Amino acid sequence: MRDDNQLHAAVVELVALENAEIKYATVQNWYPGDQHGNGGIFNFVTKRGLCAGAHSKISWTQVETGSAITWKYPSVILKGDYSVGEFYSVALTNNYQQADTGTKMTHLGKHTRSTIISKGISAGHGQNSYRGLVKVGAKASDSRNHSQCDSLLLGDTCGAHTLPYIEVSHPMAQVEHEATTTKISDDQLFYCQQRGIDTEAAVAMLVSGFCKEVFHKLPMEFAVEAQALMEISLEGAIG
Amino acid sequence: MTMAKRFCELQAHAPPNISGWPWLRAFRQQAQRAFAAQELPTLRQENWKYTNIRSLSETAFSDAPPPGAAELAQAENVQQTQALSLPGYRLTFIAGHFQPQLSQLETLSGAARLLPLKQAFEQEQALVENYLGSAMEYPGQPFAALNSARLEDGVLLYLPANCQLSQPIHCLFYTPSGPHSHVSYPRLLLMLEPGAQAQLIEEYLGDPVPPENAAAQFTCPLSEIILAHDAHLLHGKVLREGPQGHHIAGIHVSQAEQSHLHSISITLGGGICRNDLQVKLHARGAQVRLDGLYMLAGRQHLDNHLRIDHLQAGCRSEVLYKGIIDDRARGVFNGLAVVHPQAQQSDARQINKNLLLSENAEIDTKPELQIDADDVKCSHGATVGQLDKDALFYLGSRGMDQPTARALLTTAFALETLNPLSQGPLREQLAALTGTTLTRQAGGKPPATTSHS
Amino acid sequence: MLSIRNLGVRIDNKLILQGINLEVAAGEVHAIMGPNGSGKSTLAQTLAGHPDYQVSQGQVLYQGQDLLSLNVEQRAAAGIFLAFQYPVEIPGVSNIQFLKSALNCQRKQRGEPELDALDFITDVKQKMRQMQIDEALLYRGTNEGFSGGEKKSNEILQLLVLQPQLAILDETDSGLDIDALKRVAAGVNAFRSPERALILVTHYQRLLQYLVPDRVHVLQNGRIIRSGGAELALELEQQGYTTDTPSEDAPTQKREVPDDNG
């Protein structure tokens, strides 16, 4: 049975009225399939939020370590003036997992703000894509977005892809996008090892450091669990 | 689609002097098939998501006839008053037709060649046949195929090993305005053998003030650049077409070991414009630096599409594109760095920065990374925003009025793209052009002001 | 404690060190001096087990066991500590987390139980006060955005917390102002004991005013060309490394030896 794929296709919709705030956190560790890529969940999820009222806020946080394939783009429509949208994501793919995830921030109201922090870790033959849209409408004066999308590659058979779309049609908007792709540096690893930390523990520590900004956004008990999950999912990633 | 269909009709009576060579006929026919096999791009295609060429494909462009006396006089005037004035070699074209009397060419020594492509078909057939089409690709590039199917004239540059041209080559393409819609397909073929060095500037000019009844014009150039081991090329492109001057260009580059390309692309005017710049870094140590500046106004539309393929280890690419967008203009930037699985120790950096000056201006930017090797340093950044408020305040506190402070900061923003150029006439004139364009933009209306603080 | 016999080291197939002999007994302080590119840092990195340095000949005994057969973290657990010339920044991993992880990993390798969290933090804070390091540095990313002086002090803090047997300090004095130098030296002096040994890799004599060495060795062109007592350091300070040397194959200091990044 476990050689088959199962489909998980959920829909989540959030609406925040005036001054309301919603924090929605997900830690996902569905069965990812075996080490040859057989079986596993297809995790195709629709998540969207509407900041309908002024000063409303929707914050999505996700840690995605499971599933054979994940397609998931939690989005926020920032309709209310001064509304805030956030997206914090860690996606880890090992073996033959694929994660294609990101967000859409649609700024319609004035003085709207959005923050995107995405951390993708690829190991084994894993493929990780960040795909996102930041759109600032013609009436969204004084809106701001900051996006940071970082990818970490463990091994030379995995891949990382960054596809950010930025569409701005208001002159008083500020949009900043930054992305980096790196591997764990040999110098960092050697430094940890010289202090007596073995390779596997050092990699786990460096990866969790890489994800720290996102883990901080999780509720405490979730953060601990997420950290443990990462370590399990990374097992065997370093030869 | 109209353009594809019409193109196929036109193909029936291609000029006899070209169809005389079987190899060229075969080349054009193959390109025609590649073009016909592709749909003309629509917004539904990812690569053309932000650029609508429907109005172009619905216009019946006919091949531009050779210029008459009036156009020749106008071209001479434009060349003297508008065009860059650079020392060195110059090849001038009017609507795709080479004009020897407006050009400055001399025979290069030894095996080096610089001549109009049409002349090269006759005199340098082996060179052309050997290299034409070798640095380009048709799939996903319908306009490269269209150019190849219709090419008649252009520029051939061949530099043998270690040949270093000290003077720049200025290729001026003037498109006269008029009541009829014309199309031209300039083709540039640049080959630099090991250790060769050159500077080549493509300049596309329209009439600065076109007449009222001016019809749409279309220029569809393609440049192929082949850099051998340790060859160095500075490639400039200045695009200043009139509002009716549409332009869809390809620049396809193939780089060998340790070769070095510095490309500077400046767009200051035009209708619907698109640059597809594709660079393949084929061997270790190849380096490319792509700098770009666009200052758009009116209803101008500019789409800069860059793609850099790191195919082998140890190559380096660096991109800095900056835009200032005013009125109802729209800028599109798409930069893609692809690091292939065997391309370890790749270094790819990309930055796109934009200033929007008007409520109706728009920028769509998409800096992409596609990484399939792990030992890499890749980064990209994109920003859309306004001038730095702290800097404005600082200048104000030193007694500078707001318009002056804004002009100063905007100029500094734009000129950063010229910094890697060495001092000389090219840099001076590009800086002067940038300055003039900024003054014109600022003179039209007061700069956008903050509604809140 | 440490016995280096006829050690030769290559990097990228270039010979950096050759014929190195060195005996360090417990309780001793040895200084390795020499001009830039002489191979000082190579020696330090090789003892710590950096994978880029290939030992081409010789052997190294540490407390009677073959050091070269141990990997990096095993050497650390066995009590070898390298204070890096350029400590690496590790964003996102806080200093305290790093220290705790290192200490517990070492204890685990030695078969000792994990340290009590409260005891650990109390110990670290006490040592930070001793080193006059701002406590805020504990919660910042390891070395991330630290000034040069903060990085060097942080290395000595790690030394004090991890309590190794043999500490190798690679140019720990470089880039420090006089106050920071005194603090670092005081920290190192606090570490000294009859059971522990210290190797100071340095370009200058000034650290040696505060940490008086038992033996001074001059490394040049990948070989130890002179050894002597503390007075040798003073002599070098006055006369430089260019004075005539007993080694016949080193007439001047200008010889093609690849820079060891040190």
PDB file of N, CA and C in Angstrom, chain B residues 380-417:
ATOM      1  N   HIS B 380      20.333  37.137  -5.708  1.00  0.00           N
ATOM      2  CA  HIS B 380      19.708  38.167  -6.514  1.00  0.00           C
ATOM      3  C   HIS B 380      18.909  39.093  -5.617  1.00  0.00           C
ATOM      4  N   GLY B 381      18.698  40.266  -6.098  1.00  0.00           N
ATOM      5  CA  GLY B 381      17.907  41.211  -5.350  1.00  0.00           C
ATOM      6  C   GLY B 381      17.121  42.061  -6.319  1.00  0.00           C
ATOM      7  N   ALA B 382      15.939  42.480  -5.894  1.00  0.00           N
ATOM      8  CA  ALA B 382      15.149  43.394  -6.711  1.00  0.00           C
ATOM      9  C   ALA B 382      14.501  44.401  -5.780  1.00  0.00           C
ATOM     10  N   THR B 383      14.485  45.630  -6.171  1.00  0.00           N
ATOM     11  CA  THR B 383      13.802  46.622  -5.357  1.00  0.00           C
ATOM     12  C   THR B 383      12.962  47.525  -6.251  1.00  0.00           C
ATOM     13  N   VAL B 384      11.867  47.985  -5.685  1.00  0.00           N
ATOM     14  CA  VAL B 384      11.061  49.009  -6.317  1.00  0.00           C
ATOM     15  C   VAL B 384      10.834  50.040  -5.234  1.00  0.00           C
ATOM     16  N   GLY B 385      11.080  51.277  -5.529  1.00  0.00           N
ATOM     17  CA  GLY B 385      10.877  52.241  -4.462  1.00  0.00           C
ATOM     18  C   GLY B 385      11.104  53.657  -4.919  1.00  0.00           C
ATOM     19  N   GLN B 386      11.394  54.487  -3.939  1.00  0.00           N
ATOM     20  CA  GLN B 386      11.606  55.897  -4.197  1.00  0.00           C
ATOM     21  C   GLN B 386      13.022  56.244  -3.777  1.00  0.00           C
ATOM     22  N   LEU B 387      13.347  57.505  -3.974  1.00  0.00           N
ATOM     23  CA  LEU B 387      14.651  57.971  -3.523  1.00  0.00           C
ATOM     24  C   LEU B 387      14.711  57.865  -2.006  1.00  0.00           C
ATOM     25  N   ASP B 388      15.900  57.630  -1.524  1.00  0.00           N
ATOM     26  CA  ASP B 388      16.134  57.462  -0.094  1.00  0.00           C
ATOM     27  C   ASP B 388      15.774  58.750   0.668  1.00  0.00           C
ATOM     28  N   LYS B 389      14.797  58.637   1.569  1.00  0.00           N
ATOM     29  CA  LYS B 389      14.325  59.827   2.291  1.00  0.00           C
ATOM     30  C   LYS B 389      15.431  60.414   3.166  1.00  0.00           C
ATOM     31  N   ASP B 390      16.233  59.544   3.770  1.00  0.00           N
ATOM     32  CA  ASP B 390      17.323  60.032   4.620  1.00  0.00           C
ATOM     33  C   ASP B 390      18.333  60.833   3.806  1.00  0.00           C
ATOM     34  N   ALA B 391      18.620  60.328   2.605  1.00  0.00           N
ATOM     35  CA  ALA B 391      19.565  61.051   1.751  1.00  0.00           C
ATOM     36  C   ALA B 391      18.984  62.400   1.340  1.00  0.00           C
ATOM     37  N   LEU B 392      17.682  62.397   1.000  1.00  0.00           N
ATOM     38  CA  LEU B 392      17.030  63.663   0.628  1.00  0.00           C
ATOM     39  C   LEU B 392      17.094  64.653   1.788  1.00  0.00           C
ATOM     40  N   PHE B 393      16.834  64.136   2.979  1.00  0.00           N
ATOM     41  CA  PHE B 393      16.863  64.990   4.170  1.00  0.00           C
ATOM     42  C   PHE B 393      18.275  65.535   4.405  1.00  0.00           C
ATOM     43  N   TYR B 394      19.235  64.663   4.228  1.00  0.00           N
ATOM     44  CA  TYR B 394      20.627  65.068   4.448  1.00  0.00           C
ATOM     45  C   TYR B 394      21.024  66.185   3.489  1.00  0.00           C
ATOM     46  N   LEU B 395      20.661  66.013   2.218  1.00  0.00           N
ATOM     47  CA  LEU B 395      20.985  67.046   1.240  1.00  0.00           C
ATOM     48  C   LEU B 395      20.235  68.336   1.577  1.00  0.00           C
ATOM     49  N   GLY B 396      18.961  68.179   2.004  1.00  0.00           N
ATOM     50  CA  GLY B 396      18.172  69.347   2.408  1.00  0.00           C
ATOM     51  C   GLY B 396      18.816  70.085   3.567  1.00  0.00           C
ATOM     52  N   SER B 397      19.314  69.318   4.507  1.00  0.00           N
ATOM     53  CA  SER B 397      19.919  69.943   5.686  1.00  0.00           C
ATOM     54  C   SER B 397      21.194  70.689   5.331  1.00  0.00           C
ATOM     55  N   ARG B 398      21.749  70.371   4.174  1.00  0.00           N
ATOM     56  CA  ARG B 398      22.930  71.102   3.715  1.00  0.00           C
ATOM     57  C   ARG B 398      22.519  72.259   2.797  1.00  0.00           C
ATOM     58  N   GLY B 399      21.219  72.541   2.782  1.00  0.00           N
ATOM     59  CA  GLY B 399      20.746  73.730   2.066  1.00  0.00           C
ATOM     60  C   GLY B 399      20.298  73.503   0.645  1.00  0.00           C
ATOM     61  N   MET B 400      20.184  72.262   0.222  1.00  0.00           N
ATOM     62  CA  MET B 400      19.812  72.001  -1.165  1.00  0.00           C
ATOM     63  C   MET B 400      18.296  71.953  -1.300  1.00  0.00           C
ATOM     64  N   ASP B 401      17.745  72.596  -2.348  1.00  0.00           N
ATOM     65  CA  ASP B 401      16.296  72.534  -2.514  1.00  0.00           C
ATOM     66  C   ASP B 401      15.901  71.145  -3.025  1.00  0.00           C
ATOM     67  N   GLN B 402      14.621  70.808  -2.848  1.00  0.00           N
ATOM     68  CA  GLN B 402      14.151  69.452  -3.154  1.00  0.00           C
ATOM     69  C   GLN B 402      14.384  69.035  -4.618  1.00  0.00           C
ATOM     70  N   PRO B 403      14.003  69.896  -5.597  1.00  0.00           N
ATOM     71  CA  PRO B 403      14.233  69.457  -6.988  1.00  0.00           C
ATOM     72  C   PRO B 403      15.709  69.167  -7.266  1.00  0.00           C
ATOM     73  N   THR B 404      16.588  70.009  -6.752  1.00  0.00           N
ATOM     74  CA  THR B 404      18.017  69.785  -6.979  1.00  0.00           C
ATOM     75  C   THR B 404      18.466  68.490  -6.318  1.00  0.00           C
ATOM     76  N   ALA B 405      18.007  68.308  -5.086  1.00  0.00           N
ATOM     77  CA  ALA B 405      18.403  67.107  -4.354  1.00  0.00           C
ATOM     78  C   ALA B 405      17.901  65.856  -5.071  1.00  0.00           C
ATOM     79  N   ARG B 406      16.642  65.920  -5.545  1.00  0.00           N
ATOM     80  CA  ARG B 406      16.079  64.775  -6.256  1.00  0.00           C
ATOM     81  C   ARG B 406      16.852  64.482  -7.532  1.00  0.00           C
ATOM     82  N   ALA B 407      17.144  65.561  -8.268  1.00  0.00           N
ATOM     83  CA  ALA B 407      17.862  65.390  -9.532  1.00  0.00           C
ATOM     84  C   ALA B 407      19.230  64.752  -9.269  1.00  0.00           C
ATOM     85  N   LEU B 408      19.870  65.233  -8.207  1.00  0.00           N
ATOM     86  CA  LEU B 408      21.199  64.725  -7.878  1.00  0.00           C
ATOM     87  C   LEU B 408      21.146  63.227  -7.557  1.00  0.00           C
ATOM     88  N   LEU B 409      20.170  62.852  -6.731  1.00  0.00           N
ATOM     89  CA  LEU B 409      20.080  61.451  -6.321  1.00  0.00           C
ATOM     90  C   LEU B 409      19.629  60.552  -7.472  1.00  0.00           C
ATOM     91  N   THR B 410      18.707  61.082  -8.300  1.00  0.00           N
ATOM     92  CA  THR B 410      18.245  60.283  -9.433  1.00  0.00           C
ATOM     93  C   THR B 410      19.397  60.046 -10.404  1.00  0.00           C
ATOM     94  N   THR B 411      20.182  61.104 -10.642  1.00  0.00           N
ATOM     95  CA  THR B 411      21.327  60.959 -11.534  1.00  0.00           C
ATOM     96  C   THR B 411      22.308  59.931 -10.976  1.00  0.00           C
ATOM     97  N   ALA B 412      22.552  60.022  -9.681  1.00  0.00           N
ATOM     98  CA  ALA B 412      23.488  59.074  -9.063  1.00  0.00           C
ATOM     99  C   ALA B 412      22.956  57.649  -9.192  1.00  0.00           C
ATOM    100  N   PHE B 413      21.641  57.501  -9.004  1.00  0.00           N
ATOM    101  CA  PHE B 413      20.994  56.186  -9.154  1.00  0.00           C
ATOM    102  C   PHE B 413      21.265  55.632 -10.549  1.00  0.00           C
ATOM    103  N   ALA B 414      21.042  56.484 -11.553  1.00  0.00           N
ATOM    104  CA  ALA B 414      21.175  56.014 -12.933  1.00  0.00           C
ATOM    105  C   ALA B 414      22.632  55.728 -13.299  1.00  0.00           C
ATOM    106  N   LEU B 415      23.513  56.609 -12.877  1.00  0.00           N
ATOM    107  CA  LEU B 415      24.897  56.522 -13.363  1.00  0.00           C
ATOM    108  C   LEU B 415      25.681  55.357 -12.756  1.00  0.00           C
ATOM    109  N   GLU B 416      25.138  54.753 -11.715  1.00  0.00           N
ATOM    110  CA  GLU B 416      25.840  53.602 -11.133  1.00  0.00           C
ATOM    111  C   GLU B 416      26.105  52.519 -12.185  1.00  0.00           C
ATOM    112  N   THR B 417      25.186  52.425 -13.150  1.00  0.00           N
ATOM    113  CA  THR B 417      25.338  51.378 -14.160  1.00  0.00           C
ATOM    114  C   THR B 417      26.515  51.652 -15.099  1.00  0.00           C
TER     115      THR B 417
END
